[in-house]
PDB file of C-alpha atoms and ligand atoms in Angstrom:
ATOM      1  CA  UNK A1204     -52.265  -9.008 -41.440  1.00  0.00           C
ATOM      2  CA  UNK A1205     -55.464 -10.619 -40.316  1.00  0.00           C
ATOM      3  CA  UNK A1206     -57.806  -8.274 -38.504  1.00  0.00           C
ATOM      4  CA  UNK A1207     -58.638  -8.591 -35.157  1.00  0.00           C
ATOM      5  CA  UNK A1208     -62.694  -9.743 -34.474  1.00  0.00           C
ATOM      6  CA  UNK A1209     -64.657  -7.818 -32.574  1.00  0.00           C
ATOM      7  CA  UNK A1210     -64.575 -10.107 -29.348  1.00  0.00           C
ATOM      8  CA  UNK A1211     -60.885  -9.264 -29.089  1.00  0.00           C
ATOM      9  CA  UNK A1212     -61.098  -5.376 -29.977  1.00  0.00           C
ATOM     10  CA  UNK A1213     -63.683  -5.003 -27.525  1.00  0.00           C
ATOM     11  CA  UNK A1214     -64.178  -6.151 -24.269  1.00  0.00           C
ATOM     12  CA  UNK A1215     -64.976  -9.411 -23.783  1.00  0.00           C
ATOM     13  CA  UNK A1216     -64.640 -12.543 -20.947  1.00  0.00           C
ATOM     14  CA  UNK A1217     -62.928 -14.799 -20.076  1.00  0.00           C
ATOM     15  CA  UNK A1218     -60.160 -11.845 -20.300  1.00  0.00           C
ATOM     16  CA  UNK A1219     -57.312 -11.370 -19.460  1.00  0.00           C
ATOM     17  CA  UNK A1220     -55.987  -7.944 -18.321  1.00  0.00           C
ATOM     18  CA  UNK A1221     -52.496  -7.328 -18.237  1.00  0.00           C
ATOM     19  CA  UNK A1222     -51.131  -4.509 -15.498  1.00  0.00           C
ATOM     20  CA  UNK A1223     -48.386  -2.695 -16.730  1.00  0.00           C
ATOM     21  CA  UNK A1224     -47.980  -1.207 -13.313  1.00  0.00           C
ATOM     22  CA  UNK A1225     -44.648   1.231 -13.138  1.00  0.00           C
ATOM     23  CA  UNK A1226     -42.354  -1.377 -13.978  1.00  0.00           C
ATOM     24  CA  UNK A1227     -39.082  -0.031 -16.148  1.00  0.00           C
ATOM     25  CA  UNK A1228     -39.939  -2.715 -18.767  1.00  0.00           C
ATOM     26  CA  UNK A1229     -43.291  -1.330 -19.515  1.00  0.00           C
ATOM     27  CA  UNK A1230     -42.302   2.307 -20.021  1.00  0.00           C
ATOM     28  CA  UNK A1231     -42.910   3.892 -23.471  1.00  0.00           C
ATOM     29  CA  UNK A1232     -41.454   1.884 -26.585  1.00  0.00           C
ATOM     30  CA  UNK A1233     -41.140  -1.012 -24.829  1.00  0.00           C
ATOM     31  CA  UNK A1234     -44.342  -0.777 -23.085  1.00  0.00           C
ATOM     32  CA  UNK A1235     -45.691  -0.360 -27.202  1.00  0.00           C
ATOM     33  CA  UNK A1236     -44.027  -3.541 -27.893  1.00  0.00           C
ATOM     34  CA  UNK A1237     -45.722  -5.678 -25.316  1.00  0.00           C
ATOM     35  CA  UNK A1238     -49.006  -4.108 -26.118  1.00  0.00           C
ATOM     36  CA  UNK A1239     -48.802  -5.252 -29.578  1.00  0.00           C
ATOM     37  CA  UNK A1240     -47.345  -9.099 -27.727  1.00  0.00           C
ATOM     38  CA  UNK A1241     -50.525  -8.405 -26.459  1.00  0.00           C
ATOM     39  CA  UNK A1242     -51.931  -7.904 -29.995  1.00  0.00           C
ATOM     40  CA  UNK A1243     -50.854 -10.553 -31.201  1.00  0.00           C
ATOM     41  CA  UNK A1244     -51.419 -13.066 -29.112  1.00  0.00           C
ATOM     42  CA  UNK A1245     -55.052 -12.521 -28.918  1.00  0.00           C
ATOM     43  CA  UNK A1246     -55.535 -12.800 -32.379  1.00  0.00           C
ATOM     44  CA  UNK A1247     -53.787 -15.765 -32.248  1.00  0.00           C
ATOM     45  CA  UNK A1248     -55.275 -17.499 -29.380  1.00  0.00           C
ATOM     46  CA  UNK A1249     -58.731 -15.941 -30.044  1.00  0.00           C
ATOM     47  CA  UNK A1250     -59.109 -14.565 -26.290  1.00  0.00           C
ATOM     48  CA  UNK A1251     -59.518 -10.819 -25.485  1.00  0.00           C
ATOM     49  CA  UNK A1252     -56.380  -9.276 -23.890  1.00  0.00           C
ATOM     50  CA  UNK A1253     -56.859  -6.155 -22.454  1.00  0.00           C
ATOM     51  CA  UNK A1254     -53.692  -4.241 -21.085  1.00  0.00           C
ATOM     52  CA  UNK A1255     -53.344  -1.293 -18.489  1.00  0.00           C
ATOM     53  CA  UNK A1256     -50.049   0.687 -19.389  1.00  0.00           C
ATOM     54  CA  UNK A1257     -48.836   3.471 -17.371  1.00  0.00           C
ATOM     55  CA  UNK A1258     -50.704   6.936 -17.359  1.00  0.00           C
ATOM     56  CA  UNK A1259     -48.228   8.893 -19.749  1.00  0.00           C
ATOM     57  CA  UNK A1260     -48.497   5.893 -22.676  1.00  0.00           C
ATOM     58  CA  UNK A1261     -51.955   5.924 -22.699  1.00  0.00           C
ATOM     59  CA  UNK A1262     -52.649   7.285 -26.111  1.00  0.00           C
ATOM     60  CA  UNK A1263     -49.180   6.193 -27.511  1.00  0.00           C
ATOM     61  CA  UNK A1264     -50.548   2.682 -26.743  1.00  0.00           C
ATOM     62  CA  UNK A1265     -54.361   3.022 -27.971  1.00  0.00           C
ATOM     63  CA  UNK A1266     -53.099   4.492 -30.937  1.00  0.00           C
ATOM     64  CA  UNK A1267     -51.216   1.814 -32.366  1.00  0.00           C
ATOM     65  CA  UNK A1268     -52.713  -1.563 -30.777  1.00  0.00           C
ATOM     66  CA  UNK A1269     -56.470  -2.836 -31.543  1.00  0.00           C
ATOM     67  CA  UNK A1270     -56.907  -4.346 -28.623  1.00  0.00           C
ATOM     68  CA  UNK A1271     -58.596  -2.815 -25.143  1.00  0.00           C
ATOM     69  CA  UNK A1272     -56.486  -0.458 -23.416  1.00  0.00           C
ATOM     70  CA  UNK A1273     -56.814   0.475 -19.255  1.00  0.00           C
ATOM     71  CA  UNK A1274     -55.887   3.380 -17.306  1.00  0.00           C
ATOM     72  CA  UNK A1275     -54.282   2.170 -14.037  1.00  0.00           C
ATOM     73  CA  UNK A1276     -56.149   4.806 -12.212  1.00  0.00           C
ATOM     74  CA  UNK A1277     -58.613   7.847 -12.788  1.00  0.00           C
ATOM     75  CA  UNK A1278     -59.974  10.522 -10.374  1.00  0.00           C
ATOM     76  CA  UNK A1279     -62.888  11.246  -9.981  1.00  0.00           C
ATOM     77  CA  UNK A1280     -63.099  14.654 -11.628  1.00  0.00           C
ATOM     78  CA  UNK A1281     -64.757  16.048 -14.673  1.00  0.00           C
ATOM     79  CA  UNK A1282     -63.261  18.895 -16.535  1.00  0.00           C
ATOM     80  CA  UNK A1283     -61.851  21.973 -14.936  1.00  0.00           C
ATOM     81  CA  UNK A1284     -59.144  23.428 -11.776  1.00  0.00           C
ATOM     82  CA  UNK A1285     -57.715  19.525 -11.451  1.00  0.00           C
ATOM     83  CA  UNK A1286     -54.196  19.926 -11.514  1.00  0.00           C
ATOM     84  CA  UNK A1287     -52.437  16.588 -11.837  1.00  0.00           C
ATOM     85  CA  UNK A1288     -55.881  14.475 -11.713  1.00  0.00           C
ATOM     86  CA  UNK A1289     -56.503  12.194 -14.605  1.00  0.00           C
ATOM     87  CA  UNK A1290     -59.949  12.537 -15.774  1.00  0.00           C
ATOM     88  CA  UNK A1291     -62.349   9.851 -16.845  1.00  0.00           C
ATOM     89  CA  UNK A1292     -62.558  12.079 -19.775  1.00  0.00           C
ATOM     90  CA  UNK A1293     -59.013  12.328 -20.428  1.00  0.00           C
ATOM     91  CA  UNK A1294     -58.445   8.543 -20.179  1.00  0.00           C
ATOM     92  CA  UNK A1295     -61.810   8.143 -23.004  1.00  0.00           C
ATOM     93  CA  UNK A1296     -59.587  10.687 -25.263  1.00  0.00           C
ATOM     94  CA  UNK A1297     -56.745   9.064 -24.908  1.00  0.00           C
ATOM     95  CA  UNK A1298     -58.142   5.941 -26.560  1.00  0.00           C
ATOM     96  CA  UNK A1299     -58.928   3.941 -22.952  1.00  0.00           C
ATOM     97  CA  UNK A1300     -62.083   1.811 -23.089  1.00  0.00           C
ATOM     98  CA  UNK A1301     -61.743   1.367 -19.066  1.00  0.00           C
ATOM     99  CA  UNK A1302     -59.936   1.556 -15.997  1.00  0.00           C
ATOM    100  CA  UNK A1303     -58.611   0.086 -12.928  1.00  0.00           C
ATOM    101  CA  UNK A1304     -59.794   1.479  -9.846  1.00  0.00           C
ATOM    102  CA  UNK A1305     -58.321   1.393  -6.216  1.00  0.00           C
ATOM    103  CA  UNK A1306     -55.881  -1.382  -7.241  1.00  0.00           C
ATOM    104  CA  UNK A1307     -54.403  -2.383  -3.930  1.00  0.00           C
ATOM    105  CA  UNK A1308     -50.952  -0.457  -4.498  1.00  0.00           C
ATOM    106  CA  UNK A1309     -53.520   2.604  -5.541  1.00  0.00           C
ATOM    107  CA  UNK A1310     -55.990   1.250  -2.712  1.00  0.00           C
ATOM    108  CA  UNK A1311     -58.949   4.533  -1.882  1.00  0.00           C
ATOM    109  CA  UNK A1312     -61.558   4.566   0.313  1.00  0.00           C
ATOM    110  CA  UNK A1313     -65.298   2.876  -0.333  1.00  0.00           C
ATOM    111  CA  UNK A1314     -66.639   6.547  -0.684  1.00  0.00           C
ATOM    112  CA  UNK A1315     -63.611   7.340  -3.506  1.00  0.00           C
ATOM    113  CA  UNK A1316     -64.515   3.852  -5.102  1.00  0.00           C
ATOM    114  CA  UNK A1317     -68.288   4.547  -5.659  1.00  0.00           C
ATOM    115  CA  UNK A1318     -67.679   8.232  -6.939  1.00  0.00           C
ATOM    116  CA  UNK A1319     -65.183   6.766  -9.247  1.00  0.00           C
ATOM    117  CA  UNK A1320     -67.279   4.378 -10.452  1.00  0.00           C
ATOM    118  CA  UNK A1321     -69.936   6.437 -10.856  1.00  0.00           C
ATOM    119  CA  UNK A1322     -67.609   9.477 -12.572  1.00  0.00           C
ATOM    120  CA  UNK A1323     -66.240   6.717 -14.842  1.00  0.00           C
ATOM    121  CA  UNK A1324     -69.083   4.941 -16.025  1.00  0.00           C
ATOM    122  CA  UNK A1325     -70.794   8.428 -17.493  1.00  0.00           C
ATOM    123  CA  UNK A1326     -67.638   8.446 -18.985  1.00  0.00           C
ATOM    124  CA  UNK A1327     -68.413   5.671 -20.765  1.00  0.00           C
ATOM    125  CA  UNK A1328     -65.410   3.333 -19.019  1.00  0.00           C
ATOM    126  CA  UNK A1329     -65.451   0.133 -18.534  1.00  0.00           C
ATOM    127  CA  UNK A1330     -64.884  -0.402 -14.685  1.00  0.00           C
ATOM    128  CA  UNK A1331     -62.956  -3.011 -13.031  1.00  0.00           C
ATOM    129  CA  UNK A1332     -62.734  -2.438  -9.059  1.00  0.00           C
ATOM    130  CA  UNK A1333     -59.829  -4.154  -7.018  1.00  0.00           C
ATOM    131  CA  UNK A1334     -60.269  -6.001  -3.625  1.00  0.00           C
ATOM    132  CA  UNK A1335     -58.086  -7.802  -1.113  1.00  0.00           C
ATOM    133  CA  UNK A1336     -60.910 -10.144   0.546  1.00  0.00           C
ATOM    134  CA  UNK A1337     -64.053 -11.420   0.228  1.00  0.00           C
ATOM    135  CA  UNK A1338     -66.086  -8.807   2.330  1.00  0.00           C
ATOM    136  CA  UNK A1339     -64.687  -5.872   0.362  1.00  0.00           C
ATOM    137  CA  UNK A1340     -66.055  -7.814  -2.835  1.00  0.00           C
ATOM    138  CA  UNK A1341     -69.278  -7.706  -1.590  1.00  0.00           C
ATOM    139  CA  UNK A1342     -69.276  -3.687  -0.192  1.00  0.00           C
ATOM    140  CA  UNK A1343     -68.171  -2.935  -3.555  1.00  0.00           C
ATOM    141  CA  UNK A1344     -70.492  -5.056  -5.748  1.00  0.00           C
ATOM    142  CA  UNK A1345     -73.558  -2.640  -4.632  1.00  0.00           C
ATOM    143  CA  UNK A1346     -71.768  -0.053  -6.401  1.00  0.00           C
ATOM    144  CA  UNK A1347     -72.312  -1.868  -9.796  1.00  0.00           C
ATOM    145  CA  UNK A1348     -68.946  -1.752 -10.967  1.00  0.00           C
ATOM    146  CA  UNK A1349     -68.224  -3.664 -14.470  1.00  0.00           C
ATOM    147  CA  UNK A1350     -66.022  -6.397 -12.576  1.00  0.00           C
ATOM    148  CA  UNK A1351     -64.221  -6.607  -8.964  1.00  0.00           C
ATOM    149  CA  UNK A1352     -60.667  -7.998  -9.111  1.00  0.00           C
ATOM    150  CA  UNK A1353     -60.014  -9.738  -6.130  1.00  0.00           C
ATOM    151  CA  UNK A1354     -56.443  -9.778  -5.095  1.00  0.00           C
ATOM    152  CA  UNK A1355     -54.563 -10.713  -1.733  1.00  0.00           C
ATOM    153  CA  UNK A1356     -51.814  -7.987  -1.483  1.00  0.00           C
ATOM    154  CA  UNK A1357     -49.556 -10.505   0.070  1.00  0.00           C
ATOM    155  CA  UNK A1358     -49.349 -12.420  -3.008  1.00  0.00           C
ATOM    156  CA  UNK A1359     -48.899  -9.890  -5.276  1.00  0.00           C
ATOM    157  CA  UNK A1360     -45.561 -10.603  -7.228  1.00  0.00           C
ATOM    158  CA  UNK A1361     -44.390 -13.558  -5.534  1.00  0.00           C
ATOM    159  CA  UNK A1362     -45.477 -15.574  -8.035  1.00  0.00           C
ATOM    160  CA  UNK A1363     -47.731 -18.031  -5.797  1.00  0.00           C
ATOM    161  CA  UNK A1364     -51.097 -17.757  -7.442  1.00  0.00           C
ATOM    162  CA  UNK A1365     -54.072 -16.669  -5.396  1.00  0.00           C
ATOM    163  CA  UNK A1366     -55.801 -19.187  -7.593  1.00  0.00           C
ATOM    164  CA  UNK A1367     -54.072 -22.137  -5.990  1.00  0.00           C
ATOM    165  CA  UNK A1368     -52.592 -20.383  -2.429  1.00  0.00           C
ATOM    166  CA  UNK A1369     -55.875 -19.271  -1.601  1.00  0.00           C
ATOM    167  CA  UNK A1370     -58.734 -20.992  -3.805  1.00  0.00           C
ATOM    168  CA  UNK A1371     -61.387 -19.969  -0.895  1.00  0.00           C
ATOM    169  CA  UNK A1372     -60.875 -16.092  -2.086  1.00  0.00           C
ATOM    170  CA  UNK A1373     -61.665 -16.682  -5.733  1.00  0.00           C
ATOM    171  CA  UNK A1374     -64.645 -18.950  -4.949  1.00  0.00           C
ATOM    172  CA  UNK A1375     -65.735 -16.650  -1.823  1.00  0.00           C
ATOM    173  CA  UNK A1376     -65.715 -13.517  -4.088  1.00  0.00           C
ATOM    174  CA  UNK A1377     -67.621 -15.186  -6.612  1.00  0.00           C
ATOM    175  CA  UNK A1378     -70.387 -16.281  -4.727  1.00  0.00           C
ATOM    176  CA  UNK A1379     -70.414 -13.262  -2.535  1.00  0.00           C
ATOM    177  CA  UNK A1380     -70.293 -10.903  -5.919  1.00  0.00           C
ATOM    178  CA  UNK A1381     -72.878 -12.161  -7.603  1.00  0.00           C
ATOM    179  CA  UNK A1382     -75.388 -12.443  -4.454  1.00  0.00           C
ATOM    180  CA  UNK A1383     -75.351  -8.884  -4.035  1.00  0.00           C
ATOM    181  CA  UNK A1384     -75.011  -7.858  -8.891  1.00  0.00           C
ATOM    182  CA  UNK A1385     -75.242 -11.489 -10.773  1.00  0.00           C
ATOM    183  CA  UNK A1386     -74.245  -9.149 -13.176  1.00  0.00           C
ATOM    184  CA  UNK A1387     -70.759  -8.151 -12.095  1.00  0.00           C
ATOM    185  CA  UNK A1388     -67.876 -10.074 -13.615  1.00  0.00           C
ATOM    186  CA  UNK A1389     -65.529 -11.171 -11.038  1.00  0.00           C
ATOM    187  CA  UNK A1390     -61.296 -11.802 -11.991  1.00  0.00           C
ATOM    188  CA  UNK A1391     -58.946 -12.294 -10.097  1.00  0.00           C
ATOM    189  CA  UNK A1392     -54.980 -11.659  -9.560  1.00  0.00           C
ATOM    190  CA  UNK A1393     -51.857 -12.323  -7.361  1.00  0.00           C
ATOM    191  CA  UNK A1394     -49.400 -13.978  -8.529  1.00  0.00           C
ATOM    192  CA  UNK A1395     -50.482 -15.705 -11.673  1.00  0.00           C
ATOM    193  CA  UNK A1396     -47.462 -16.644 -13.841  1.00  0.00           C
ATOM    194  CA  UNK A1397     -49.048 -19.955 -15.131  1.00  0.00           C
ATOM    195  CA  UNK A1398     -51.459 -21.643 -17.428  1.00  0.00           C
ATOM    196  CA  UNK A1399     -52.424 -24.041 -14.574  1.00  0.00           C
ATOM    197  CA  UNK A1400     -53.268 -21.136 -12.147  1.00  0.00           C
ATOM    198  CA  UNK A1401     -55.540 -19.787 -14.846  1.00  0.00           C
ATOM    199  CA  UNK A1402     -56.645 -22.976 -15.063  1.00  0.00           C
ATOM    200  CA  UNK A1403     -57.849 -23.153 -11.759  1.00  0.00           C
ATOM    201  CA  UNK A1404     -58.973 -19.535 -10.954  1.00  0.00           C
ATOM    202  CA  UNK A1405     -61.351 -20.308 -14.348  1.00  0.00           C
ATOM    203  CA  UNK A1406     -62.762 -23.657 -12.157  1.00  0.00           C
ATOM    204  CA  UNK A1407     -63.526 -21.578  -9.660  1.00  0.00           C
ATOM    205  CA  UNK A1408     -65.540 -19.135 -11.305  1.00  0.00           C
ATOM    206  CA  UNK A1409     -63.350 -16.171 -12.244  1.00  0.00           C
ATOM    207  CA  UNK A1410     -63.816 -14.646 -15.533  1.00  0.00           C
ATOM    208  CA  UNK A1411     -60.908 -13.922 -16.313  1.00  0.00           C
ATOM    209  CA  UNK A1412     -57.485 -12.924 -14.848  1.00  0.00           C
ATOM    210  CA  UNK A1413     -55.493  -9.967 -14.284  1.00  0.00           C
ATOM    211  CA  UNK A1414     -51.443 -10.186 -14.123  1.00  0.00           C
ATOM    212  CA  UNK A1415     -48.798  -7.971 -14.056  1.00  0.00           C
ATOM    213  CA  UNK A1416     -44.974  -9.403 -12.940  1.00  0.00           C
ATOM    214  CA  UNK A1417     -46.092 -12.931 -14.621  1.00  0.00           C
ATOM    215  CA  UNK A1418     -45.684 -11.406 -18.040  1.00  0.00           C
ATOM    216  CA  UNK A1419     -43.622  -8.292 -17.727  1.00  0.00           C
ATOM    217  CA  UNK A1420     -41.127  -9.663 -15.987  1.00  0.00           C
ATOM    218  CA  UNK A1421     -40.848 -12.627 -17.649  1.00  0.00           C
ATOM    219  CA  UNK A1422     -37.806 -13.707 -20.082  1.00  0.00           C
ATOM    220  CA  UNK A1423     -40.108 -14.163 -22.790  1.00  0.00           C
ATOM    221  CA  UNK A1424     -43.476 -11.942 -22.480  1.00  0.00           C
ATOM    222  CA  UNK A1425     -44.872 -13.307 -25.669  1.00  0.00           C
ATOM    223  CA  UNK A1426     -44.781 -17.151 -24.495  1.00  0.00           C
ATOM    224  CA  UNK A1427     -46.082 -15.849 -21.275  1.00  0.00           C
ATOM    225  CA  UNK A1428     -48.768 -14.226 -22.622  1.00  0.00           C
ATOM    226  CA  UNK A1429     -49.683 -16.905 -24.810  1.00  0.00           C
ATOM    227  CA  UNK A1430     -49.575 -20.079 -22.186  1.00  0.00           C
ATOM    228  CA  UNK A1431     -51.467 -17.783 -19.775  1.00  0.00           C
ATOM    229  CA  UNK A1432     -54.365 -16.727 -22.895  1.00  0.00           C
ATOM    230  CA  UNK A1433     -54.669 -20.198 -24.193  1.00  0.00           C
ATOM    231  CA  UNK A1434     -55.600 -21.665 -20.711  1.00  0.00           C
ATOM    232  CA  UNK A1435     -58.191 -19.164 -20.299  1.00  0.00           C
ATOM    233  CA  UNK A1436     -60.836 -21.223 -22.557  1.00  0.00           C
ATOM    234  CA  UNK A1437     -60.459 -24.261 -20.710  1.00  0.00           C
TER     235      UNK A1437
HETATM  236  O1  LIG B1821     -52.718  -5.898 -11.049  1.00  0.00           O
HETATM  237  C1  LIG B1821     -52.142  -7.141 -11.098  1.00  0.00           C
HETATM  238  C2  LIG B1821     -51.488  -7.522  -9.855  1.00  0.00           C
HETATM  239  O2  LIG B1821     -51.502  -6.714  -8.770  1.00  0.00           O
HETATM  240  C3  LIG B1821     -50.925  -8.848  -9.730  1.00  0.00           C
HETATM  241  O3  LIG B1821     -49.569  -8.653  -9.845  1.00  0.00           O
HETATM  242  O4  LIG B1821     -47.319  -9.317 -10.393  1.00  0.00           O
HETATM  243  O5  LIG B1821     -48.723 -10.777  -8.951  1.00  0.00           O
HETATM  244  O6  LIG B1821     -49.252 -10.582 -11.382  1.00  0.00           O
HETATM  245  P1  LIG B1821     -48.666  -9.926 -10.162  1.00  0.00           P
END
């Protein structure tokens, strides 16, 4: 089989990240099987799919798929009397190149956010913050993360796309995230099941995407994955 090129293997944008959340359809083997979906149609498409499976796959998953691989969450903690934390250091050993942080249904405090970022990046993960609205984009940008998601909990799963419900967000966090760190990517989330909505969140200035129920929980994760990749170089 063709061998993936280093744009896909590593991290790169316009990317899409795929949240495996705690969904029952993304739980061991067949959480494997829509990694390597996930595999696949990144090589095929030629985008960079990263995907975020649940804690406990972690290495299962970075072991046996080429592409990026997220944890959902870490602590920030080193080494040591932790009990039930997840390390940045675990996640780098289990084969993670980044993480999620304070995802809104994993939402911590500003002060939580910047130690995790800062526990994360020595590390050596690849940080991508979550937000609900425009001003938390900006707080959050001073911390230099690698990218803010910015996600309107009320359109999380409902399959109305932030990208066309609320254009204003996307744009807003954009502009507001790069006034404070041009360097910060920005994504953004909520409900994007389509290649239009990716369509549009690209017009307005995201740099990529991250979805969850759009693919998971769709009859055909493959397809979805592919219609929502192929948009993303538009
Ligand atoms: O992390 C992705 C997310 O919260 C969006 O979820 O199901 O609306 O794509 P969903």
């Amino acid at each position: 089989m063709e061998s993936l090129s280093d744009e896909m293997t590593q991290l790169s944008f316009p990317l899409l990240l795929i949240n495996f959340k705690a969904y029952r359809e993304t739980l061991g083997r067949p959480a494997l099987k829509i990694a390597s979906m996930a595999e696949r149609a990144a090589r095929e498409n030629e985008v960079c799919i990263a995907v975020a499976p649940q804690a406990v796959d972690l290495r299962l998953i970075a072991e046996a798929v080429e592409i990026p691989v997220f944890a959902q969450h870490v602590d920030p903690v080193g080494y040591g009397r932790y009990t039930g934390h997840i390390s940045p250091e675990a996640a780098v050993d289990a084969g993670c190149v980044g993480t999620l942080i304070s995802h809104s249904e994993r939402r911590l405090t500003l002060e939580l956010i910047e130690k995790t970022i800062e526990r994360a990046s020595e590390a050596g993960l690849t940080t991508v913050v979550c937000a609900d609205t425009v001003e938390r984009c900006r707080a959050i940008a001073a911390y230099a993360p690698s990218a803010i998601a910015v996600e309107p909990p009320e359109l999380i799963g409902t399959g109305i796309p932030v990208s066309k419900a609320k254009p204003e967000v996307v744009s807003g966090a954009v502009k507001a995230v790069k006034e404070v760190k041009a360097e910060v990517r920005v994504l953004c989330g909520a409900g994007i099941t389509r290649g239009v909505d990716v369509e549009a969140a690209v017009t307005l200035g995201a740099e990529g995407v991250l979805v969850a129920s759009g693919v998971v929980k769709a009859p055909d994760p493959y397809r979805a994955m592919v219609e929502l990749a192929s948009a993303m170089r538009t």
